[in-house]
Amino acid sequence: MERLLATYHITASPQEIEARAEALALEQSVEMPEAAITREEIRTTTLGRVHRIAARDAQTFEVTLSLAASTTGFETGQLMNMLFGNCSLQPDVQLVDVMLPPSLLAAFPGPRYGIDGIRERLDAPHRALTCTALKPQGLDVESLAALCGTFAEAGLDIIKDDHGIANQAYSPFSERVRACQRAVRAATSRTGRKSFYAPSISGPPDQLRAQLALAAEEGVEMVLAAPMLMGLPVFQQLTREIFPGPVLAHPALTGALRIAPPLFLGRLFRLFGADAVIFPNFGGRFSFSQEACHALVDAARGSWSNLRPALPVPAGGMSVERVPEMIEAYGTDCMLLIGGNLLSARSALPARSREFVTAVERASRGEHR
Amino acid sequence: MERLLATYHITASPQEIEARAEALALEQSVEMPEAAITREEIRTTTLGRVHRIAARDAQTFEVTLSLAASTTGFETGQLMNMLFGNCSLQPDVQLVDVMLPPSLLAAFPGPRYGIDGIRERLDAPHRALTCTALKPQGLDVESLAALCGTFAEAGLDIIKDDHGIANQAYSPFSERVRACQRAVRAATSRTGRKSFYAPSISGPPDQLRAQLALAAEEGVEMVLAAPMLMGLPVFQQLTREIFPGPVLAHPALTGALRIAPPLFLGRLFRLFGADAVIFPNFGGRFSFSQEACHALVDAARGSWSNLRPALPVPAGGMSVERVPEMIEAYGTDCMLLIGGNLLSARSALPARSREFVTAVERASRGEHR
């Protein structure tokens, strides 16, 4: 019987930790007292087991449980349920790591394109990539398309919708996608350089299907999706079935605390098929530490079974001035996302956007500014 | 322009709080510096505003933002995005309350059945209701169906799948539903008392659709669904479209977020259509306080626009001995969920189950044990 290993950080005293770990193993498997199990085969298979307990400090322990792979049904939602369904409600528990056996890895093929696939589509085999966001939500379709054109003209690689742009009355998805695609095409026919518009898909399954089909029809090369807003199983299934290009995952609603971000954004999003993963960079508007960001980047693109590496996309209060620092931190296998800092230039937006593109090219060649 | 109000608890010093609140208003709306906004109408409409700041203690503040209703696109996922998408990543912020304008309330009709609808289907107009869970996962279909029959024979109202029972090889959904429905029907034809089996639905949208259609076809009266495992928009759309009966919502994976449980489970799950809401009761395996449980129960069944009240279902380490205490705490407009405590009786399971049913009937009549 194949087992998966799930590792948690648990706050407890040294006196309590063994009992606490055993209780967690019950909670995340049979969800009943062990004494109430009448079948011996349930005890040897389905029952979760404490695999390892290690002290981290006087009040926290690293506890690894072994769970039967069969309990996941080899499906996204149920895998999350086994890993963190009930114990998400217990504030002393954080999920920090997962090791999956071959049967589970086979059920989740991961990114279809990954770093190499995205590079190939952009004809950019080596340098770091650039990304920006159409903002703010509330702009009409014409204004968003004009912005899109400006960014494409400046040579940005990916121009994504701000993640708050959904299907609102002021910029409905279908009109927006058509207008932005037109604007990007017009600009790239002038520059001769590839630029892709990545619209944000959202809503219940029917709406998502319609949006993905329209995007494919309009020749969209990449979409933006927030897996936790639409549901992880939906993300895993829909993007793969309907849309033929890479998927950029957004961390909205993932929370910062209870599933360690390197695991959630770096590994689980990748497992569920994200080709590129946006994350809040250190030193910006979010409180992710530099250490956590490096762990996340390693998780997204490090070697993991047969899964393609996902492209890490640091974001959140970044600036053109920080480009050399960010490329020094992450190397060139990343895509830098700068939004508000470009728009703050107001009328100097085209110049500022070109400055961003140039800064990334220079830093990618190792040239200092 | 209609606005919604979202209230957060924020950890900050009195010196920082104004700037922190303003930053949150930007984060949850335009997601860019205010100075970068070039259109005046964005400033007066889409831009989030700080509505109110009140000190809670020396280091926490209650901050209410006013956000444009139009930004939600009147859709579940985007509403969650506006309320807590990005700031879920900021550990100093907790979402605690929401006030919705008429246009948003009209977009979310809430429970289709609610407390009255569930009572009517069960022919139980006044007493508290009873619920138990088929456990543990790992049992084969025949054993689950036998358990189901035992519980129905004892007169339990709702017999739900344990939330860990999904579509695993050892008890596939379709075989399980057919067998459990047969067992319940056989038992109720003997007792003359209604008992409903509530199977757990799970997976990506295609699987959910197929499961809901099969459940409807087999005459299933109620289903169990974990909105955060399948995705909130999926929960809101699919349950309503395909399955004609009440939906019991499970809190799996909700705790990873910093959204106050009375708001999330009590109000938002209700808003998105849950007819009954399972929550971890105080004094059990979870750490919810008595105060939080009462707030959650009030939120689930209190008056709120035209939304039907949802049935609160306290669970998680409950026992038959606690029945009088629980009914004293919540009154009779609730459904008590006891799982492991019944199964712990092993061979005395039928007697213990009848004891549960009787205890609820007596406590509902105000009789002391």
XYZ file of C-alpha atoms in Angstrom:
738
model
C 0.000 0.000 0.000
C 1.536 3.302 -1.051
C 1.678 6.058 1.558
C 2.215 9.805 1.363
C 4.088 11.777 3.988
C 2.690 15.085 5.273
C 4.764 17.248 7.580
C 3.312 19.745 10.038
C 4.654 22.210 12.544
C 2.739 21.802 15.782
C 2.784 24.020 18.846
C 2.791 21.798 21.934
C 4.783 21.013 25.047
C 7.266 18.113 25.014
C 4.889 16.286 27.398
C 1.931 16.654 25.037
C 3.485 16.179 21.635
C 3.184 12.401 21.276
C -0.510 12.397 22.118
C -1.057 15.480 19.943
C 0.645 13.816 16.971
C -1.407 10.634 17.425
C -4.599 12.707 17.589
C -3.604 14.460 14.348
C -3.013 11.111 12.660
C -6.580 10.077 13.603
C -8.042 13.455 12.581
C -6.455 13.303 9.137
C -7.488 9.728 8.424
C -10.255 7.772 10.160
C -11.568 10.747 12.133
C -12.683 8.617 15.051
C -11.126 7.097 18.179
C -8.816 4.206 17.342
C -10.693 2.046 19.844
C -13.829 2.421 17.727
C -12.207 0.769 14.696
C -13.577 -2.741 14.439
C -11.802 -3.892 11.255
C -8.181 -4.906 11.485
C -7.467 -3.998 7.823
C -8.533 -0.386 8.443
C -5.949 -0.215 11.204
C -3.182 -1.435 8.913
C -4.161 0.600 5.827
C -6.435 3.637 6.178
C -5.334 4.664 9.663
C -2.840 7.538 9.617
C 0.442 6.868 11.411
C 2.933 9.108 13.138
C 6.067 8.649 11.054
C 8.447 10.995 12.875
C 8.480 13.664 15.585
C 11.375 16.123 15.862
C 11.680 19.094 18.205
C 12.156 22.481 16.534
C 12.338 24.470 19.749
C 10.875 24.266 23.262
C 7.296 24.738 22.020
C 7.191 23.583 18.377
C 7.641 20.200 16.830
C 7.923 18.932 13.295
C 5.554 16.003 12.947
C 5.408 13.824 9.859
C 2.351 11.666 9.291
C 2.128 8.755 6.917
C -1.266 8.549 5.172
C -2.560 5.935 2.740
C -2.337 7.252 -0.839
C -5.624 5.517 -1.638
C -7.515 7.861 0.718
C -6.883 10.791 -1.642
C -8.905 9.189 -4.441
C -6.058 10.640 -6.584
C -8.018 13.882 -6.899
C -7.029 17.463 -6.053
C -9.737 18.411 -3.552
C -9.562 15.156 -1.657
C -5.749 15.339 -1.557
C -6.067 18.766 0.086
C -8.704 17.335 2.412
C -6.377 14.547 3.550
C -3.462 16.964 3.963
C -5.220 19.816 5.729
C -9.043 19.541 5.636
C -9.968 19.274 9.286
C -6.693 20.290 10.895
C -6.868 23.635 9.084
C -9.385 24.378 11.851
C -6.821 23.672 14.569
C -4.704 26.791 15.075
C -1.738 24.914 16.551
C -1.061 23.152 13.222
C 0.727 24.396 10.092
C 1.225 22.250 6.974
C 4.826 22.613 5.798
C 5.786 19.740 3.522
C 4.498 16.825 1.484
C 6.142 13.767 -0.065
C 4.077 11.951 -2.655
C 4.489 8.344 -3.819
C 4.646 7.450 -7.550
C 0.922 6.688 -7.841
C -0.010 10.191 -6.719
C 2.641 11.895 -8.804
C 1.323 10.023 -11.818
C -2.159 11.402 -11.150
C -0.897 14.994 -11.197
C 1.202 15.712 -14.271
C 1.967 19.291 -13.189
C 2.779 22.159 -15.566
C 2.216 21.448 -19.256
C 4.676 24.129 -20.353
C 6.708 25.290 -17.384
C 9.720 27.535 -17.747
C 10.982 26.099 -21.043
C 7.551 26.147 -22.654
C 6.974 29.774 -21.737
C 10.467 30.772 -22.942
C 9.920 29.008 -26.234
C 6.617 30.777 -26.877
C 8.260 34.127 -26.189
C 11.473 33.401 -28.169
C 13.401 34.282 -25.007
C 15.659 31.329 -24.228
C 17.920 32.852 -21.564
C 17.056 36.233 -20.088
C 14.688 36.926 -17.209
C 11.159 37.680 -18.373
C 9.035 40.751 -17.751
C 5.427 41.036 -16.706
C 3.086 43.888 -15.838
C -0.552 44.312 -14.890
C -3.400 46.274 -16.423
C -4.705 48.490 -13.604
C -6.768 49.764 -11.991
C -9.995 47.807 -12.183
C -12.755 50.247 -13.015
C -11.149 51.322 -16.304
C -13.252 50.722 -19.394
C -12.254 48.280 -22.123
C -10.857 50.969 -24.404
C -8.541 52.323 -21.707
C -7.334 48.851 -20.752
C -6.630 48.052 -24.409
C -4.725 51.332 -24.803
C -2.598 50.476 -21.756
C -2.042 47.025 -23.200
C -0.806 48.564 -26.430
C 1.580 50.877 -24.579
C 3.091 47.988 -22.629
C 3.408 45.801 -25.735
C 5.043 48.649 -27.622
C 7.589 48.923 -24.782
C 8.423 45.240 -25.220
C 6.974 43.743 -22.048
C 6.684 39.946 -22.333
C 3.440 39.324 -20.450
C 0.730 41.921 -19.854
C -1.762 40.435 -17.446
C -5.063 41.694 -16.130
C -4.862 42.928 -12.580
C -6.198 40.035 -10.521
C -9.141 42.205 -9.443
C -10.315 42.502 -13.046
C -12.938 39.800 -13.438
C -16.141 40.073 -15.428
C -17.458 43.389 -14.152
C -19.920 45.529 -16.082
C -17.276 48.201 -16.745
C -14.930 45.790 -18.601
C -16.693 42.535 -19.490
C -14.414 39.601 -20.248
C -15.274 39.031 -23.903
C -15.048 42.656 -25.041
C -11.899 43.151 -23.005
C -10.128 40.114 -24.426
C -10.970 41.064 -28.003
C -9.831 44.677 -27.561
C -6.635 43.827 -25.684
C -5.680 41.141 -28.175
C -6.157 43.633 -31.019
C -4.027 46.226 -29.238
C -1.221 43.775 -28.535
C -1.229 42.492 -32.112
C -1.057 46.006 -33.534
C 1.879 46.872 -31.255
C 3.849 43.696 -31.849
C 3.446 43.996 -35.603
C 5.302 47.317 -35.229
C 7.978 46.122 -32.769
C 8.525 42.662 -34.226
C 8.862 41.443 -30.635
C 6.468 39.032 -28.923
C 4.158 40.279 -26.183
C 1.286 38.279 -24.741
C -1.866 39.552 -23.084
C -2.928 37.243 -20.203
C -6.578 37.805 -19.247
C -7.856 36.912 -15.797
C -10.423 34.110 -15.816
C -12.959 33.873 -13.002
C -16.322 32.596 -11.872
C -18.199 29.318 -11.584
C -17.369 26.425 -13.942
C -19.763 27.396 -16.762
C -18.370 30.903 -16.939
C -14.798 29.600 -16.789
C -15.411 27.195 -19.636
C -16.876 29.947 -21.785
C -14.019 32.321 -20.956
C -11.321 29.749 -21.698
C -12.963 28.792 -24.980
C -13.191 32.429 -26.020
C -9.576 33.052 -25.027
C -8.438 30.088 -27.109
C -10.529 31.290 -30.054
C -9.062 34.798 -29.836
C -5.534 33.425 -29.908
C -4.720 34.284 -26.292
C -1.371 32.685 -25.395
C -1.595 32.642 -21.587
C -4.264 33.109 -18.920
C -4.203 34.278 -15.322
C -6.122 32.187 -12.766
C -6.438 32.315 -8.972
C -6.742 28.644 -7.936
C -8.147 29.380 -4.481
C -10.834 31.709 -5.820
C -12.107 29.232 -8.404
C -11.333 26.079 -6.409
C -8.222 23.927 -6.685
C -9.899 20.988 -8.512
C -11.436 23.408 -11.003
C -8.052 24.967 -11.641
C -6.501 21.564 -12.124
C -9.194 20.295 -14.489
C -10.416 23.274 -16.502
C -7.184 24.916 -17.435
C -5.823 21.643 -18.721
C -8.878 20.551 -20.641
C -9.934 23.653 -22.453
C -7.134 26.168 -22.831
C -4.103 25.212 -24.923
C -1.554 27.644 -23.420
C 0.388 28.184 -20.191
C -1.397 29.216 -17.007
C -0.159 31.892 -14.631
C -1.376 31.253 -11.069
C -2.280 34.068 -8.667
C -2.058 33.641 -4.869
C -5.331 35.427 -3.955
C -7.050 33.904 -0.910
C -4.210 31.479 -0.199
C -3.433 33.190 3.116
C 0.021 33.490 4.538
C -0.005 31.521 7.688
C -1.249 28.010 7.885
C 0.056 26.269 4.772
C 3.676 27.264 4.314
C 3.884 29.384 1.120
C 6.840 27.451 -0.357
C 4.690 24.314 -0.171
C 1.384 25.854 -1.252
C 2.480 28.255 -3.997
C 5.765 26.609 -4.924
C 4.880 22.922 -4.911
C 1.122 22.379 -4.732
C 0.223 25.003 -7.354
C 2.903 23.436 -9.567
C 1.554 19.961 -8.882
C -1.905 21.145 -9.908
C -0.604 22.486 -13.219
C 0.522 26.096 -12.803
C 3.143 26.950 -15.448
C 4.082 30.174 -13.661
C 3.397 31.221 -10.074
C 3.037 34.778 -8.806
C 4.216 35.314 -5.230
C 4.645 38.350 -2.944
C 8.321 39.254 -3.032
C 10.254 40.212 0.079
C 10.653 43.919 0.711
C 7.303 44.808 -0.886
C 3.763 45.273 0.395
C 3.636 41.789 1.909
C 5.566 40.299 4.761
C 7.125 37.256 3.122
C 10.710 36.855 4.317
C 13.627 36.614 1.905
C 14.188 33.091 3.155
C 10.582 32.094 2.438
C 10.816 33.587 -1.070
C 13.969 31.622 -1.840
C 12.383 28.438 -0.521
C 9.318 29.124 -2.686
C 11.405 29.735 -5.817
C 13.391 26.546 -5.189
C 10.132 24.638 -4.715
C 8.636 26.001 -7.939
C 11.554 25.211 -10.218
C 13.595 22.600 -8.327
C 13.691 19.044 -9.561
C 10.659 17.013 -8.480
C 9.960 13.683 -10.092
C 8.956 14.227 -13.728
C 7.191 17.532 -13.113
C 8.262 20.443 -15.282
C 9.643 23.437 -13.371
C 7.181 26.295 -12.900
C 8.276 29.867 -13.577
C 8.540 31.935 -10.360
C 7.020 35.430 -10.677
C 7.993 37.766 -7.799
C 5.523 40.637 -7.405
C 3.878 43.026 -4.959
C 5.359 46.498 -4.592
C 8.364 45.878 -6.843
C 10.153 48.707 -8.686
C 12.355 49.102 -11.752
C 15.170 50.139 -9.408
C 15.065 46.723 -7.774
C 15.512 44.751 -11.028
C 19.254 44.048 -10.583
C 18.694 42.979 -6.960
C 15.869 40.640 -7.940
C 17.806 38.994 -10.748
C 20.780 38.630 -8.460
C 18.451 36.968 -5.944
C 16.627 34.591 -8.278
C 18.806 34.311 -11.388
C 17.296 34.621 -14.856
C 14.809 31.743 -14.608
C 12.101 34.033 -13.329
C 9.627 36.634 -14.556
C 9.598 39.979 -12.761
C 6.153 41.497 -12.291
C 6.003 45.282 -11.875
C 2.651 47.008 -12.043
C 1.946 50.093 -9.928
C 5.533 51.297 -10.117
C 5.257 51.649 -13.893
C 1.839 53.311 -13.748
C 3.115 55.788 -11.154
C 5.161 57.352 -13.953
C 1.815 58.542 -15.403
C 2.620 60.358 -18.672
C 6.131 58.863 -18.640
C 4.637 55.354 -18.653
C 6.026 54.338 -22.092
C 9.560 55.433 -21.134
C 9.329 53.797 -17.732
C 8.119 50.542 -19.306
C 11.047 50.516 -21.749
C 13.370 51.211 -18.845
C 12.001 48.078 -17.126
C 12.533 45.943 -20.230
C 16.071 47.272 -20.699
C 16.944 46.860 -17.032
C 15.923 43.193 -17.161
C 17.910 42.583 -20.347
C 21.023 44.231 -18.922
C 20.797 42.530 -15.543
C 20.231 39.201 -17.329
C 23.556 39.731 -19.141
C 25.199 40.452 -15.800
C 25.732 44.125 -16.583
C 25.559 46.494 -13.658
C 23.493 49.600 -14.097
C -23.032 53.721 -6.717
C -23.752 50.959 -4.212
C -20.967 50.070 -1.790
C -20.323 47.103 0.466
C -18.688 47.382 3.870
C -15.945 44.947 4.892
C -14.617 44.963 8.437
C -11.163 43.745 9.434
C -9.199 43.405 12.628
C -5.730 44.817 12.057
C -2.688 44.581 14.293
C -0.919 47.960 14.277
C 0.225 50.744 16.549
C -2.012 53.809 17.023
C 0.611 55.797 15.065
C 0.487 53.441 12.090
C -3.183 52.552 11.861
C -4.406 55.344 9.595
C -1.740 54.691 6.989
C -2.251 50.931 7.363
C -5.996 51.277 6.801
C -5.464 53.475 3.729
C -2.992 50.945 2.334
C -5.562 48.187 2.855
C -8.198 50.223 1.024
C -5.823 50.483 -1.967
C -4.833 46.800 -1.767
C -8.460 45.643 -1.822
C -9.494 47.880 -4.705
C -7.196 49.535 -7.249
C -4.064 47.738 -6.063
C -1.789 50.623 -6.988
C -0.623 53.892 -5.409
C -3.389 56.501 -5.361
C -1.035 58.971 -7.046
C -0.884 56.675 -10.077
C -4.628 56.951 -10.707
C -5.109 59.261 -13.668
C -8.916 59.096 -13.984
C -11.006 61.096 -11.589
C -14.011 58.729 -11.850
C -11.885 55.793 -10.642
C -11.063 57.806 -7.549
C -14.742 58.460 -6.799
C -16.033 54.952 -7.642
C -13.630 51.989 -7.750
C -11.188 53.250 -5.142
C -11.738 51.631 -1.730
C -12.308 54.042 1.143
C -11.644 53.829 4.845
C -15.115 54.077 6.348
C -14.296 53.796 10.044
C -11.404 53.012 12.383
C -12.024 52.007 16.003
C -9.477 50.887 18.574
C -10.047 47.419 20.062
C -7.026 47.501 22.368
C -3.539 49.007 22.342
C -2.428 46.943 19.342
C -5.569 46.003 17.372
C -8.037 48.091 15.468
C -11.336 47.404 13.800
C -11.190 48.918 10.335
C -14.181 49.085 8.023
C -13.596 49.646 4.318
C -16.203 50.741 1.829
C -15.786 49.036 -1.553
C -17.771 49.538 -4.774
C -20.327 46.722 -5.191
C -19.667 46.758 -8.944
C -16.100 45.499 -8.395
C -17.440 42.117 -7.266
C -19.007 41.405 -10.650
C -21.815 39.980 -8.443
C -20.040 36.620 -8.456
C -18.868 34.432 -5.568
C -15.148 34.139 -6.318
C -14.713 37.785 -7.162
C -16.655 38.811 -4.039
C -14.190 36.770 -1.966
C -11.339 38.328 -3.939
C -12.534 41.843 -3.110
C -13.080 40.950 0.548
C -9.892 39.014 1.235
C -7.974 38.088 -1.944
C -4.678 39.872 -1.516
C -4.889 40.787 2.148
C -5.230 37.102 3.041
C -1.471 37.189 2.419
C -0.933 39.873 5.046
C -0.753 38.233 8.486
C -1.769 41.379 10.384
C -5.275 41.313 8.848
C -8.339 39.237 9.741
C -11.708 39.561 7.978
C -14.481 39.727 10.578
C -17.650 41.204 9.073
C -19.406 42.151 5.852
C -22.422 44.329 5.049
C -23.865 43.878 1.586
C -26.065 46.325 -0.335
C -29.342 45.213 -1.968
C -27.787 44.591 -5.396
C -25.350 42.046 -3.960
C -27.932 40.380 -1.741
C -30.141 39.996 -4.804
C -27.314 38.196 -6.608
C -26.991 35.622 -3.807
C -30.335 34.086 -2.892
C -28.831 31.976 -0.090
C -30.299 28.681 1.157
C -33.096 27.223 -0.956
C -34.512 25.213 1.948
C -32.952 26.378 5.179
C -34.212 25.258 8.555
C -37.914 25.120 7.636
C -37.301 23.266 4.393
C -35.200 20.621 6.116
C -37.739 20.231 8.939
C -40.545 19.829 6.430
C -38.746 17.095 4.507
C -38.118 15.211 7.743
C -41.627 15.744 9.187
C -39.944 17.187 12.280
C -41.413 20.633 12.831
C -40.106 21.425 16.324
C -37.466 19.180 17.876
C -33.722 19.394 17.402
C -32.490 17.148 14.607
C -29.929 14.358 14.722
C -27.065 13.588 12.403
C -24.279 11.039 12.317
C -21.423 10.105 10.009
C -20.500 6.881 8.237
C -16.932 6.132 9.344
C -14.174 5.318 8.928
C -13.138 5.855 5.334
C -11.567 2.654 4.096
C -14.696 0.585 4.744
C -16.157 -1.116 1.693
C -19.551 -0.227 0.256
C -21.310 -3.157 1.905
C -20.067 -2.208 5.381
C -21.006 1.442 4.907
C -24.475 0.447 3.756
C -24.878 -1.845 6.769
C -23.900 1.010 9.098
C -26.340 3.240 7.261
C -29.106 0.722 7.867
C -28.276 0.481 11.580
C -28.412 4.254 11.985
C -31.668 4.552 10.027
C -33.200 1.775 12.079
C -32.283 3.738 15.218
C -34.155 6.746 13.861
C -31.304 9.142 13.077
C -32.497 11.988 10.829
C -29.433 12.493 8.642
C -26.733 9.895 8.038
C -23.920 11.590 6.182
C -20.724 10.252 4.706
C -17.686 11.123 6.746
C -16.186 14.119 4.968
C -13.096 12.053 4.129
C -15.199 9.627 2.082
C -14.866 10.853 -1.489
C -14.605 8.674 -4.571
C -11.914 6.255 -3.459
C -11.455 2.821 -4.994
C -12.631 1.092 -1.800
C -16.080 2.784 -1.829
C -16.764 4.468 -5.200
C -19.478 7.108 -5.164
C -22.035 5.482 -7.430
C -21.986 2.024 -5.813
C -21.970 3.584 -2.365
C -24.939 5.843 -3.019
C -27.009 3.015 -4.474
C -26.212 0.655 -1.602
C -26.738 3.224 1.155
C -30.009 4.414 -0.344
C -31.239 0.817 -0.472
C -30.248 0.237 3.156
C -31.946 3.412 4.367
C -35.128 2.643 2.443
C -35.297 -0.882 3.853
C -34.871 0.427 7.399
C -37.349 3.290 7.122
C -39.983 1.010 5.613
C -39.715 -0.930 8.888
C -39.593 2.069 11.259
C -42.046 4.300 9.409
C -39.789 7.197 10.350
C -37.838 9.324 7.855
C -34.043 9.029 7.660
C -31.947 10.534 4.905
C -28.549 9.415 3.658
C -26.394 12.426 2.675
C -23.485 11.382 0.432
C -20.337 13.480 0.210
C -19.787 14.998 -3.246
C -16.260 15.871 -4.353
C -13.923 16.494 -7.234
C -13.636 18.741 -10.269
C -16.788 20.130 -11.913
C -17.414 17.225 -14.298
C -17.279 14.696 -11.499
C -19.498 16.873 -9.299
C -22.107 17.191 -12.005
C -22.180 13.451 -12.541
C -22.388 12.779 -8.797
C -25.203 15.281 -8.245
C -27.161 13.909 -11.190
C -26.782 10.356 -9.898
C -27.789 11.430 -6.384
C -30.921 13.098 -7.739
C -31.722 10.022 -9.808
C -31.335 7.724 -6.806
C -33.728 9.841 -4.754
C -31.073 11.199 -2.396
C -32.667 13.946 -0.261
C -29.560 15.846 0.900
C -25.866 16.041 -0.019
C -22.726 16.940 1.906
C -20.294 19.354 0.240
C -17.101 21.080 1.400
C -17.198 24.497 -0.324
C -13.494 25.238 0.171
C -12.402 21.878 -1.227
C -14.472 22.206 -4.404
C -14.260 25.999 -4.696
C -16.805 28.518 -3.437
C -18.192 29.473 -6.892
C -18.600 25.798 -7.759
C -20.495 25.207 -4.528
C -22.719 28.184 -5.213
C -23.482 27.215 -8.799
C -23.527 23.434 -8.973
C -25.549 22.567 -5.929
C -28.258 24.978 -6.979
C -28.413 23.977 -10.618
C -28.348 20.239 -10.506
C -29.424 18.834 -7.159
C -32.999 19.444 -6.018
C -32.503 18.978 -2.245
C -30.855 20.747 0.702
C -27.085 20.996 0.941
C -25.092 20.410 4.115
C -21.827 22.375 4.097
C -18.601 21.053 5.671
C -15.859 23.386 6.977
C -12.839 21.438 5.634
C -9.938 23.716 4.620
C -11.720 26.877 5.812
C -9.369 27.319 8.727
C -6.301 28.025 6.651
C -7.694 31.501 6.137
C -7.951 34.256 8.644
C -11.656 34.835 8.190
C -13.610 34.843 11.451
C -15.642 31.581 11.579
C -18.972 33.287 12.428
C -18.605 35.296 9.221
C -17.226 32.545 7.012
C -19.260 29.523 8.111
C -22.256 31.366 9.537
C -22.859 34.090 6.976
C -20.833 33.522 3.813
C -21.628 29.790 3.500
C -25.298 30.734 4.032
C -25.035 33.501 1.451
C -23.608 30.996 -1.038
C -26.521 28.617 -0.510
C -25.744 26.228 2.359
C -28.994 24.967 3.913
C -27.151 23.539 6.915
C -23.642 24.311 8.182
C -21.408 21.957 10.155
C -19.076 23.678 12.623
C -16.626 22.506 15.307
C -18.438 22.812 18.624
C -16.766 24.184 21.747
C -15.400 21.613 24.155
C -14.560 19.098 21.412
C -11.483 18.337 19.323
C -11.253 21.881 17.971
C -10.505 25.108 19.744
C -13.540 27.205 18.835
C -14.670 29.182 21.884
C -18.221 29.008 23.205
C -18.583 32.669 22.303
C -17.472 32.044 18.696
C -19.913 29.127 18.399
C -22.818 31.257 19.612
C -21.846 34.035 17.213
C -21.677 31.491 14.386
C -25.098 30.021 15.231
C -26.622 33.507 15.395
C -25.041 34.340 12.044
C -26.361 31.153 10.407
C -29.970 31.508 11.501
C -30.366 35.169 12.450
C -32.444 37.460 10.280
C -30.537 38.755 7.261
C -32.387 40.429 4.432
C -34.536 37.851 2.628
C -32.126 34.972 3.147
C -33.556 31.834 4.694
C -31.935 30.780 7.974
C -29.378 27.985 7.655
C -29.448 25.062 10.094
C -26.452 25.087 12.482
C -24.842 21.651 12.946
C -22.429 21.510 15.912
C -19.922 18.649 15.582
C -16.407 17.475 16.367
C -15.914 15.284 19.415
C -19.503 15.514 20.667
C -21.086 12.802 22.843
C -24.578 11.583 23.674
C -23.974 12.762 27.252
C -23.642 16.342 26.018
C -27.009 16.409 24.210
C -28.920 18.307 26.957
C -26.084 20.848 27.269
C -25.998 21.408 23.507
C -29.733 21.890 23.187
C -29.672 24.217 26.155
C -26.915 26.168 24.392
C -28.449 26.374 20.917
C -32.160 25.668 21.368
C -33.973 23.201 19.113
C -33.263 24.937 15.792
C -30.101 22.936 15.277
C -28.960 19.478 14.228
C -26.553 17.670 16.541
C -23.859 15.664 14.773
C -22.343 12.774 16.718
C -20.136 10.300 14.904
C -17.185 8.678 16.660
C -18.933 8.641 20.026
C -21.647 6.368 18.636
C -19.187 4.091 16.847
C -17.120 3.774 20.019
C -19.980 1.684 21.425
C -18.948 -1.018 18.896
C -21.408 -3.904 19.284
C -23.728 -1.635 21.307
C -23.966 0.763 18.339
C -27.720 0.255 17.706
C -28.573 0.893 21.370
C -26.248 3.866 21.572
C -27.782 5.364 18.402
C -31.306 4.989 19.808
C -30.082 6.589 23.032
C -28.914 9.591 20.982
C -32.271 9.899 19.207
C -34.175 9.634 22.494
C -31.893 12.091 24.281
C -32.525 14.690 21.578
C -36.281 14.144 21.681
C -36.377 14.447 25.467
C -34.109 17.475 25.631
C -36.179 19.103 22.865
C -39.251 18.719 25.082
C -37.325 20.326 27.929
C -37.155 17.090 29.912
C -34.071 16.611 32.015
C -32.399 13.259 31.866
